[in-house]
Short mmCIF file of C-alpha atoms and ligand atoms in Angstrom, two decimals:
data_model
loop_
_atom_site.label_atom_id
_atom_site.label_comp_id
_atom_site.label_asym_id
_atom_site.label_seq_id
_atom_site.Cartn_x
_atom_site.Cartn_y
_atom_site.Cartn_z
CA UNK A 4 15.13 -13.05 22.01
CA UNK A 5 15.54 -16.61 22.13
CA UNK A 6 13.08 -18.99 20.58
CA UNK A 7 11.94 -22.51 20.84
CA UNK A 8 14.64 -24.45 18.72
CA UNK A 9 13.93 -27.65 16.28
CA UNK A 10 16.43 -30.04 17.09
CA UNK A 11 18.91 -30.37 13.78
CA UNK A 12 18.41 -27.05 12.13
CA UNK A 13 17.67 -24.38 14.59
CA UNK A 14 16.93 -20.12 14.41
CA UNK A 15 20.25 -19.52 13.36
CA UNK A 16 20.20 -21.76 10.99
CA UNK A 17 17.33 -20.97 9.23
CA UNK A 18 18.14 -16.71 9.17
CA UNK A 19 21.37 -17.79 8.01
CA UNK A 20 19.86 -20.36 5.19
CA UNK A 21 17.07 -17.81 4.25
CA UNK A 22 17.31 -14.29 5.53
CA UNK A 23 20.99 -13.41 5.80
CA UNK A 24 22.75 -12.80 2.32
CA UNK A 25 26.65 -12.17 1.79
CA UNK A 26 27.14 -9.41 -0.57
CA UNK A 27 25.24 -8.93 -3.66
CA UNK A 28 27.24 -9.73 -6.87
CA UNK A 29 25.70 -6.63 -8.65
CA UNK A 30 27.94 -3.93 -7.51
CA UNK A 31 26.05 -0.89 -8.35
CA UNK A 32 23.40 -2.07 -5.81
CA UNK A 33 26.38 -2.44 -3.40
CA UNK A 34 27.44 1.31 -3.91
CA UNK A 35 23.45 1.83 -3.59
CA UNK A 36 23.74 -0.01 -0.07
CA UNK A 37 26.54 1.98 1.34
CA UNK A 38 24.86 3.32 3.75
CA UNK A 39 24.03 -0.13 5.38
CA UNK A 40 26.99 -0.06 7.79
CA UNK A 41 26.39 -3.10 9.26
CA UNK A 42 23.25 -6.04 8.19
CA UNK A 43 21.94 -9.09 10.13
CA UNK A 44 24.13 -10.48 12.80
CA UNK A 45 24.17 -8.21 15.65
CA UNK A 46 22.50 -6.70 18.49
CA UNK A 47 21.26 -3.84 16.04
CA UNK A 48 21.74 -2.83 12.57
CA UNK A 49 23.99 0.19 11.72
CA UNK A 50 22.36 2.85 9.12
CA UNK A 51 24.47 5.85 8.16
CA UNK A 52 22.52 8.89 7.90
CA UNK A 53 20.65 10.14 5.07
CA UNK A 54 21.60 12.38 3.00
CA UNK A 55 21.76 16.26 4.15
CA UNK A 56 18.28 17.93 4.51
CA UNK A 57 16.76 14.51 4.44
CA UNK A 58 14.75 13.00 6.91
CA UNK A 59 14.21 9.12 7.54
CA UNK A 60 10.45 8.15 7.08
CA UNK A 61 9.60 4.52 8.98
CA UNK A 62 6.74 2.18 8.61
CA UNK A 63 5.54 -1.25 9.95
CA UNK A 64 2.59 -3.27 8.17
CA UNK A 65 1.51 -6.51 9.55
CA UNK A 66 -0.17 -9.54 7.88
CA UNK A 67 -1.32 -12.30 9.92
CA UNK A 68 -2.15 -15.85 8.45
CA UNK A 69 -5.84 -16.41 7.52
CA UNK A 70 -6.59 -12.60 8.28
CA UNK A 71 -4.35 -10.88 5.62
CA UNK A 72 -4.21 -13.95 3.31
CA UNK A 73 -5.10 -17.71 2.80
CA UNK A 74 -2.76 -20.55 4.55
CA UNK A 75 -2.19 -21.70 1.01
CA UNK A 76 -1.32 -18.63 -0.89
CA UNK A 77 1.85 -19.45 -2.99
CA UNK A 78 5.22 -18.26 -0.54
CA UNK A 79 6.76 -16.72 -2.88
CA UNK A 80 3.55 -14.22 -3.38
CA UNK A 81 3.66 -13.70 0.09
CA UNK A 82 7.31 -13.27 0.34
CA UNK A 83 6.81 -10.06 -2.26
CA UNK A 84 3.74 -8.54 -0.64
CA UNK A 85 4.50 -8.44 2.60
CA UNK A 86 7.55 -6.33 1.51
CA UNK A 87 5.21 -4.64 -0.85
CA UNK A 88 2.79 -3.37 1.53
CA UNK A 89 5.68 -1.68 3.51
CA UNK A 90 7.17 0.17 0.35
CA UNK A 91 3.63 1.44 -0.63
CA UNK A 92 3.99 3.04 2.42
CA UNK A 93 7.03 4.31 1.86
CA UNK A 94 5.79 5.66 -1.42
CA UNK A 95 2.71 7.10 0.07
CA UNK A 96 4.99 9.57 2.03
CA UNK A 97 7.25 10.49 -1.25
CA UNK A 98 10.33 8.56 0.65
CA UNK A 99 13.32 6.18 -1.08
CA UNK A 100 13.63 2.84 0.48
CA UNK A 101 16.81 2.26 2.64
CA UNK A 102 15.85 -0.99 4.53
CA UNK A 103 14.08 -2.97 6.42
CA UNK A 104 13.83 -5.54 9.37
CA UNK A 105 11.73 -8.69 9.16
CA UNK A 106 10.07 -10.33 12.13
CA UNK A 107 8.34 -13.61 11.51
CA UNK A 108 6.19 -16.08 13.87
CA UNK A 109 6.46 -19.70 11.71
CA UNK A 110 4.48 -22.93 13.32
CA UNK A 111 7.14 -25.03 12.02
CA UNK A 112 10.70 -24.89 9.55
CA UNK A 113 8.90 -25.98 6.17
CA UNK A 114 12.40 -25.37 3.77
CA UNK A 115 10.47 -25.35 0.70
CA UNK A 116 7.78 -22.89 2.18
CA UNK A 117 11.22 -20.86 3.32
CA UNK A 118 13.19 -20.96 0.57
CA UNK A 119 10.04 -19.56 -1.57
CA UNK A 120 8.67 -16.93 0.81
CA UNK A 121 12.38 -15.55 0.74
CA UNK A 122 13.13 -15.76 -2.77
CA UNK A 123 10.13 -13.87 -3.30
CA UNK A 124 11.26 -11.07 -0.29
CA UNK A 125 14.69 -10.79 -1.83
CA UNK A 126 13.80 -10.18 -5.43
CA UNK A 127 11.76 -7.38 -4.66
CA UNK A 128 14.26 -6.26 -2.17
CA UNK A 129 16.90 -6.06 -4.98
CA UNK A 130 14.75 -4.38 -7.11
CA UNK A 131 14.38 -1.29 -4.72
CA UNK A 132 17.88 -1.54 -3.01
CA UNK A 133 16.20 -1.93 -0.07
CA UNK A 134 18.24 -4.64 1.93
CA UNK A 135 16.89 -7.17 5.00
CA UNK A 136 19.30 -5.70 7.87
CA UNK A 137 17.72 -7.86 10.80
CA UNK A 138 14.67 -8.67 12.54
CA UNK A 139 13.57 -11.69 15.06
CA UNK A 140 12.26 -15.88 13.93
CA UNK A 141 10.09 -17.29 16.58
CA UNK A 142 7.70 -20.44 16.58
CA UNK A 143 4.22 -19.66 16.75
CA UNK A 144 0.79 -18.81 14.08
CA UNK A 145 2.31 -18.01 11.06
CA UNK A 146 2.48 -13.81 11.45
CA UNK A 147 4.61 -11.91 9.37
CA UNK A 148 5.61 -7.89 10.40
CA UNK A 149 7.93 -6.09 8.33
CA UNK A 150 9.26 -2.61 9.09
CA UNK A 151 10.48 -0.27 5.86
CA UNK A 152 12.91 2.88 6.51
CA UNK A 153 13.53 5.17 3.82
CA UNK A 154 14.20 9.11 3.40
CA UNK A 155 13.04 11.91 1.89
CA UNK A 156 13.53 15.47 1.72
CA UNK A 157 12.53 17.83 4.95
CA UNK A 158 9.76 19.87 3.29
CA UNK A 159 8.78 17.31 0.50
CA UNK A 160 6.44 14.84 2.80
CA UNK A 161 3.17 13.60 0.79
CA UNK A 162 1.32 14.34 3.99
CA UNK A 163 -2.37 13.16 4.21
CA UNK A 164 -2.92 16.63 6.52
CA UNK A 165 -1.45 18.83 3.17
CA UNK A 166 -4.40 19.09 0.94
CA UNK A 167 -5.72 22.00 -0.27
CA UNK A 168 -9.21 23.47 -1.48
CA UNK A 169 -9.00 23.32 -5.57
CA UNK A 170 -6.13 20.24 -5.70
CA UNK A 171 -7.21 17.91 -8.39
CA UNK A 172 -7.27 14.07 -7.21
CA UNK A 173 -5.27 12.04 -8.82
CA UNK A 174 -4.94 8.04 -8.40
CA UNK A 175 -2.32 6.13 -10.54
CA UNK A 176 -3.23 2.61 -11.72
CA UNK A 177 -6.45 0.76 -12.19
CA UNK A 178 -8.07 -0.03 -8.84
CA UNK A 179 -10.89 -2.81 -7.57
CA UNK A 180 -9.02 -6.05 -9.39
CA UNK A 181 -7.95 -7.66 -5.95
CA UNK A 182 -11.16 -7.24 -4.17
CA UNK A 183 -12.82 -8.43 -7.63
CA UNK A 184 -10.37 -11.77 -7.57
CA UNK A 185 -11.02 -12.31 -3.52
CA UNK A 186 -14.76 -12.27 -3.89
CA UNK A 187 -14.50 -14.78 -6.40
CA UNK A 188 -12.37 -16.72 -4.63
CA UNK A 189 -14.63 -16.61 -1.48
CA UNK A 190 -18.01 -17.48 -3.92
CA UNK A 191 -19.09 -13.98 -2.90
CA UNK A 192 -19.88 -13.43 -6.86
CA UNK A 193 -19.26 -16.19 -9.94
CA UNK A 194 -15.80 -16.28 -11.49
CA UNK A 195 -15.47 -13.97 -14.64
CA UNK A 196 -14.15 -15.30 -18.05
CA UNK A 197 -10.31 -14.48 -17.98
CA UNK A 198 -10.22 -13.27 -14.29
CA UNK A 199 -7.20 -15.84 -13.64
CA UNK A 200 -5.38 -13.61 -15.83
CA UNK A 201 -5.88 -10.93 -12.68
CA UNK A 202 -4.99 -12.94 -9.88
CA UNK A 203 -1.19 -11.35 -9.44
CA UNK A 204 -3.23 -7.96 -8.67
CA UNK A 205 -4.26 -9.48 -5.54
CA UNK A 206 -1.10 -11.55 -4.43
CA UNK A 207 1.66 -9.27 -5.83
CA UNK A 208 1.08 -5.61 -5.79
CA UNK A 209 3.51 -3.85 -7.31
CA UNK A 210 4.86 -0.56 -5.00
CA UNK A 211 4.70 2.97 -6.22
CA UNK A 212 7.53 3.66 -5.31
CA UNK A 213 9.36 5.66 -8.26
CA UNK A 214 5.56 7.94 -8.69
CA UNK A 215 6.21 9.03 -5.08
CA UNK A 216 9.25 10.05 -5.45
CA UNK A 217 8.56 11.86 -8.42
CA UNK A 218 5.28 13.56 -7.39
CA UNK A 219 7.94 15.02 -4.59
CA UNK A 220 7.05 19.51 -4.75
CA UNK A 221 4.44 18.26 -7.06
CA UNK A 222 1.56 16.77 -5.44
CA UNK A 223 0.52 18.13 -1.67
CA UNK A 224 -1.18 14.79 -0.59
CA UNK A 225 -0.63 11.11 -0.84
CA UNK A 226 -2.27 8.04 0.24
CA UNK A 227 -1.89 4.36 -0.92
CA UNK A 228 -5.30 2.51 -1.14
CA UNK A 229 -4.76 -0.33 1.19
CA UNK A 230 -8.62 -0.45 2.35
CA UNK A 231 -10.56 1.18 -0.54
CA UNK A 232 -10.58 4.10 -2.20
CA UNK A 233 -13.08 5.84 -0.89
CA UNK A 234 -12.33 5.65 2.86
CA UNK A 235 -8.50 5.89 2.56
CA UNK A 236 -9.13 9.08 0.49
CA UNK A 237 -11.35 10.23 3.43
CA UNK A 238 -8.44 9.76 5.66
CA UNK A 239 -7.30 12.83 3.43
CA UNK A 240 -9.88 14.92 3.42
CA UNK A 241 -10.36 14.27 7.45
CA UNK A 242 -6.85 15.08 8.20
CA UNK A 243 -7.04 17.95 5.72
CA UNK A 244 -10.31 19.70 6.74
CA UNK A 245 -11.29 19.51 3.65
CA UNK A 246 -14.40 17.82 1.66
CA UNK A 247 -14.20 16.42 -1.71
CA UNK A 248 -16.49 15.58 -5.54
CA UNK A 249 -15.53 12.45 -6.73
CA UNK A 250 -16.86 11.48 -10.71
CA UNK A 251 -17.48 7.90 -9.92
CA UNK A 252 -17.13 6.63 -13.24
CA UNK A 253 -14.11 8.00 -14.06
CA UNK A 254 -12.47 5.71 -11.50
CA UNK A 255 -10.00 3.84 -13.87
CA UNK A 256 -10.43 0.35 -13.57
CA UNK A 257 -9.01 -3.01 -15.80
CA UNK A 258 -11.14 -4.82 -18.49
CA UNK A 259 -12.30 -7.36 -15.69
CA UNK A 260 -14.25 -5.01 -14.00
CA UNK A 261 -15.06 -2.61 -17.13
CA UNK A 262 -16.62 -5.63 -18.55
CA UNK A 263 -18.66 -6.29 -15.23
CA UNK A 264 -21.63 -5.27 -13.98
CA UNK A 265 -21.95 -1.24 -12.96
CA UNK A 266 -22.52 -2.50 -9.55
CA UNK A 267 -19.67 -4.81 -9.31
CA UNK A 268 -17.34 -2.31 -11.25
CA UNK A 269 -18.47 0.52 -8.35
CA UNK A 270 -18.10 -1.81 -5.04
CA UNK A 271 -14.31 -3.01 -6.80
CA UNK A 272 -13.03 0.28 -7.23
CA UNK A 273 -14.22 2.62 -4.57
CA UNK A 274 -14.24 -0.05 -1.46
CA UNK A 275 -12.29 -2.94 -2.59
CA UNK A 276 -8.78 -2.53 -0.65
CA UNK A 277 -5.68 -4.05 -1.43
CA UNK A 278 -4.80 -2.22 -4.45
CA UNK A 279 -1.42 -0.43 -3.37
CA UNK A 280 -1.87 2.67 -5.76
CA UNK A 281 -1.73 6.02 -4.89
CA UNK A 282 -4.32 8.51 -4.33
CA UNK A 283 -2.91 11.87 -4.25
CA UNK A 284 -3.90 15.51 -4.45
CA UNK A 285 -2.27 18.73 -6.30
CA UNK A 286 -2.57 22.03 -7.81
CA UNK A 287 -4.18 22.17 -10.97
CA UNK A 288 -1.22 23.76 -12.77
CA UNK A 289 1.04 20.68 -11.75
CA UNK A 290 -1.25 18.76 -14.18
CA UNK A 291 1.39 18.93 -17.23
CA UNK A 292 3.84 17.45 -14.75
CA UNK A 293 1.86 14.62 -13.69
CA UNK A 294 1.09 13.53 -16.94
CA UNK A 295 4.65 13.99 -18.04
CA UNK A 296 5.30 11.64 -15.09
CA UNK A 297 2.90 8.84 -16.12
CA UNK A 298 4.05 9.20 -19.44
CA UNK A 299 7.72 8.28 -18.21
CA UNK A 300 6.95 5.90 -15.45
CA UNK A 301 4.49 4.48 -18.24
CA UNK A 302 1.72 4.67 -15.81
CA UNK A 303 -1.79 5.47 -16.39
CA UNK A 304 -2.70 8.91 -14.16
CA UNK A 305 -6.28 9.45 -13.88
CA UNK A 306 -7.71 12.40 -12.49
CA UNK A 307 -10.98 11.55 -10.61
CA UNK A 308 -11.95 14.73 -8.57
CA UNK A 309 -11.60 17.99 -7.09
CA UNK A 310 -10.88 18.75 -3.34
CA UNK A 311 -13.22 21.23 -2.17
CA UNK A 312 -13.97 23.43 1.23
CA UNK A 313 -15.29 22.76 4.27
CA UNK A 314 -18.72 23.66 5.13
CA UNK A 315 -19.58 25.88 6.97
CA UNK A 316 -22.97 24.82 8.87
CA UNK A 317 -24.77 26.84 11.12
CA UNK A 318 -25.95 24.68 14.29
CA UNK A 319 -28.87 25.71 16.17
CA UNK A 320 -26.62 26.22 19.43
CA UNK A 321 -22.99 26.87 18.62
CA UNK A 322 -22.57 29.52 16.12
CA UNK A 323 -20.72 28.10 12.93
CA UNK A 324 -19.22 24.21 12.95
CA UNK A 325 -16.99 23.63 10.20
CA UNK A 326 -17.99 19.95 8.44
CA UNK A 327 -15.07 18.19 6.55
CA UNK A 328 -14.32 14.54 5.74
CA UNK A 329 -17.57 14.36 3.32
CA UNK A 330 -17.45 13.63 -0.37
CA UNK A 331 -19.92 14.10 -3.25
CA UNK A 332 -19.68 11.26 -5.24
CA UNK A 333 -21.12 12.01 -9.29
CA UNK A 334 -21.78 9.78 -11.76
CA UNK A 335 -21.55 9.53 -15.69
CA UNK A 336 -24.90 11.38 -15.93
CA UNK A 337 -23.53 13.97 -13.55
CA UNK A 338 -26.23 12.98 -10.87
CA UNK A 339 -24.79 13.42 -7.39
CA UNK A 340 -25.42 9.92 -5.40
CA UNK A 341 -27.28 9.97 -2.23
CA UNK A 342 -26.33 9.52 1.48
CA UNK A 343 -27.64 6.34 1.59
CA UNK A 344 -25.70 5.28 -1.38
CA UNK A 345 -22.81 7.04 -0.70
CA UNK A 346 -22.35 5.61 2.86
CA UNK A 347 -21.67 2.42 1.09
CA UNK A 348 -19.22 3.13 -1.15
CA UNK A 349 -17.56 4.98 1.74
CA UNK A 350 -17.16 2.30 4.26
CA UNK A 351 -13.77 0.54 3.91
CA UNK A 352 -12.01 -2.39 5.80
CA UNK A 353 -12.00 -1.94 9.25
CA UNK A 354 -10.38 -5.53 11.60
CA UNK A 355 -12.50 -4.60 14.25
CA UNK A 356 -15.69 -4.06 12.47
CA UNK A 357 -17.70 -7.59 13.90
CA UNK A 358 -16.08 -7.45 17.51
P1 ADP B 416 18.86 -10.72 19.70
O1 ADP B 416 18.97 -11.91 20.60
O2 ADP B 416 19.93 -9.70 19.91
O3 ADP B 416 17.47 -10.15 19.65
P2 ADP B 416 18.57 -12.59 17.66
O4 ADP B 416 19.31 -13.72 18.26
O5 ADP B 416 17.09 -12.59 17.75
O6 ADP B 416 19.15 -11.26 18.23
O7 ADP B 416 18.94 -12.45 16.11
C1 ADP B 416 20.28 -12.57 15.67
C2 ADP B 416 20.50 -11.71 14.45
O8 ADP B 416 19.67 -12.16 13.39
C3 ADP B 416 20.13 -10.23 14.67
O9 ADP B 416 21.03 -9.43 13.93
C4 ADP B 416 18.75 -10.12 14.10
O10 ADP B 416 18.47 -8.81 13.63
C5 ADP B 416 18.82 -11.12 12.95
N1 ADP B 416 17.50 -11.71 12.64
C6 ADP B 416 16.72 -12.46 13.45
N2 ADP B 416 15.59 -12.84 12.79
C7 ADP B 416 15.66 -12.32 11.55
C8 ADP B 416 14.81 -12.33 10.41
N3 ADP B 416 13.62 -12.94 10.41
N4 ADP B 416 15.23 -11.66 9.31
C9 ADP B 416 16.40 -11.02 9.29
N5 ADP B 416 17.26 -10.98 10.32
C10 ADP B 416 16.90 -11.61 11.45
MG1 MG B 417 20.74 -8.74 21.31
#
């Protein structure tokens, strides 16, 4: 689509200058890219097909200046989450990244603001041999929507509809850190000692992507926690029919929230958002596994709960109602929380909430 034009140094120019790259001087990623038949420059990309028995898995995350981050977050942050988000995704589902397509709304050509935001992109591109085969500039509020292909085997998907009664729950990382950092940086709680040390965990998330693909015939269900624990893992148990117990405490978290306040530690880690680790359910005997995985990936694995069975209530008209989606949250003491204080660990990020 054509696009308002600045008057020197136009669309072209810039996807040229900052999006389009000639072949990477690393040759094993070029072998790795092979099945990019043709990049940016065209009416459409060109992607060979996967590999035999493998099906392509596709995702699109959006992040919209002043909504999904601050007009003054450092570009080349931006340029590496916004690709981030997407491979979470990607990871989330147990898939390898193939590629992906960039559209971006700017308000104006800013080179050093370009020249960041895509060094950032393209490093963490390179890292996952996942190239930038096309996408669309245009001028308007700065909006940036990426959309990530990869593959995966048929019958290997982490789907959030594939847990099952008795699966332990599993979440890799420590979660709550970027909610932790964005409260502080919106006065919603006074700055902790050392929490500048944390502020990457909020601006550059780092994908799981290698865990996903491991935990492929491993794990049953995956999520990545985008919106906070809690409610993505519902998203599970919803899709699932299935209920869950969830020890609290055991939620792993870093030493800026272990050193915090029980209340700030809980409202970090089971409703913060924006931590990009995975939440993901499997059979108890795949426990060995998993922790041989962590152990390789280096990874901390945490098992913080069971998934358990749907209810079955009897209502005073129709005969039996199955109730699902509901988790019993326990704490250190083993004391089961109540509905009041459950409901507000449970409620996540919604954009719509106020309107
Ligand atoms: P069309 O007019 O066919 O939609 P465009 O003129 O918008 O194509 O884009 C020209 C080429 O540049 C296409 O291959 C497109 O995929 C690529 N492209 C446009 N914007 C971007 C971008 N932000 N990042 C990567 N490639 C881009
Ligand atoms: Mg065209």
């Amino acid at each position: 689509m054509a696009s308002p034009k600045s008057q020197l140094f136009g669309e072209f120019d810039l996807i040229n200058t900052y999006f389009l790259r000639n072949s990477s001087p690393n040759t094993a990623s070029k072998q790795e890219r092979a099945h990019v038949l043709l990049g940016i420059g065209d009416d459409c990309a060109l992607l060979d097909s996967p590999p035999n028995d493998h099906i392509l898995a596709v995702t699109s995350d959006m992040l919209v200046e002043n909504r999904h981050f601050f007009s003054d977050t450092d570009p080349k942050l931006l340029g590496h989450k916004c690709l981030a988000v997407n491979l979470s995704d990607l990871a989330a589902m147990g898939a390898k990244p193939m590629a992906f397509t960039l559209s971006i709304a700017l308000t104006q050509i800013n080179h050093a603001w370009l020249a960041a935001f895509s060094e950032g992109l393209h490093a963490l591109s390179d890292r996952f041999n996942c190239p930038l085969i096309g996408g669309d500039t245009t001028s308007g509020p700065l909006t940036i929507s990426i959309t990530a292909i990869g593959h995966l085997p048929k019958n290997n998907a982490l789907k959030r509809s594939n847990a099952l009664a008795g699966d332990d729950i599993w979440l890799s990382g420590e979660v709550g850190d970027a909610r932790c950092i964005l409260g502080i940086a919106r006065g919603e709680w006074l700055p902790i000692p050392g929490s500048e040390n944390f502020t990457h965990r909020m601006h550059a998330p780092e994908p799981r992507v290698d865990l996903g693909i491991a935990l492929r015939g491993l794990a049953h269900a995956a999520i990545d926690i985008s919106d906070g624990l809690l409610g993505d893992l519902q998203h599970i148990l919803k899709a699932s029919h299935c209920n869950a117990s969830i020890q609290i405490d055991q939620v792993p978290v870093s030493t800026l929230l272990s050193n915090s306040s029980r209340e700030l530690r809980r409202l970090c880690s089971l409703k913060g958002g924006d931590d990009y680790e995975l939440c993901f359910t499997a059979p108890n005997a795949n426990a060995p596994q998993i922790e041989a995985i962590g152990r390789a990936l280096n990874l901390r694995l945490t098992k913080i709960g069971q998934i358990t069975e749907a209810i079955n209530k009897i209502e005073s008209q129709s005969p039996s109602t199955p109730q699902f989606g509901r988790m019993r949250l326990i704490d250190q003491d083993g004391n089961s929380l109540d509905d009041k204080q459950t409901q507000i660990y449970l409620k996540s990020f919604d954009h719509f909430e106020s309107s």
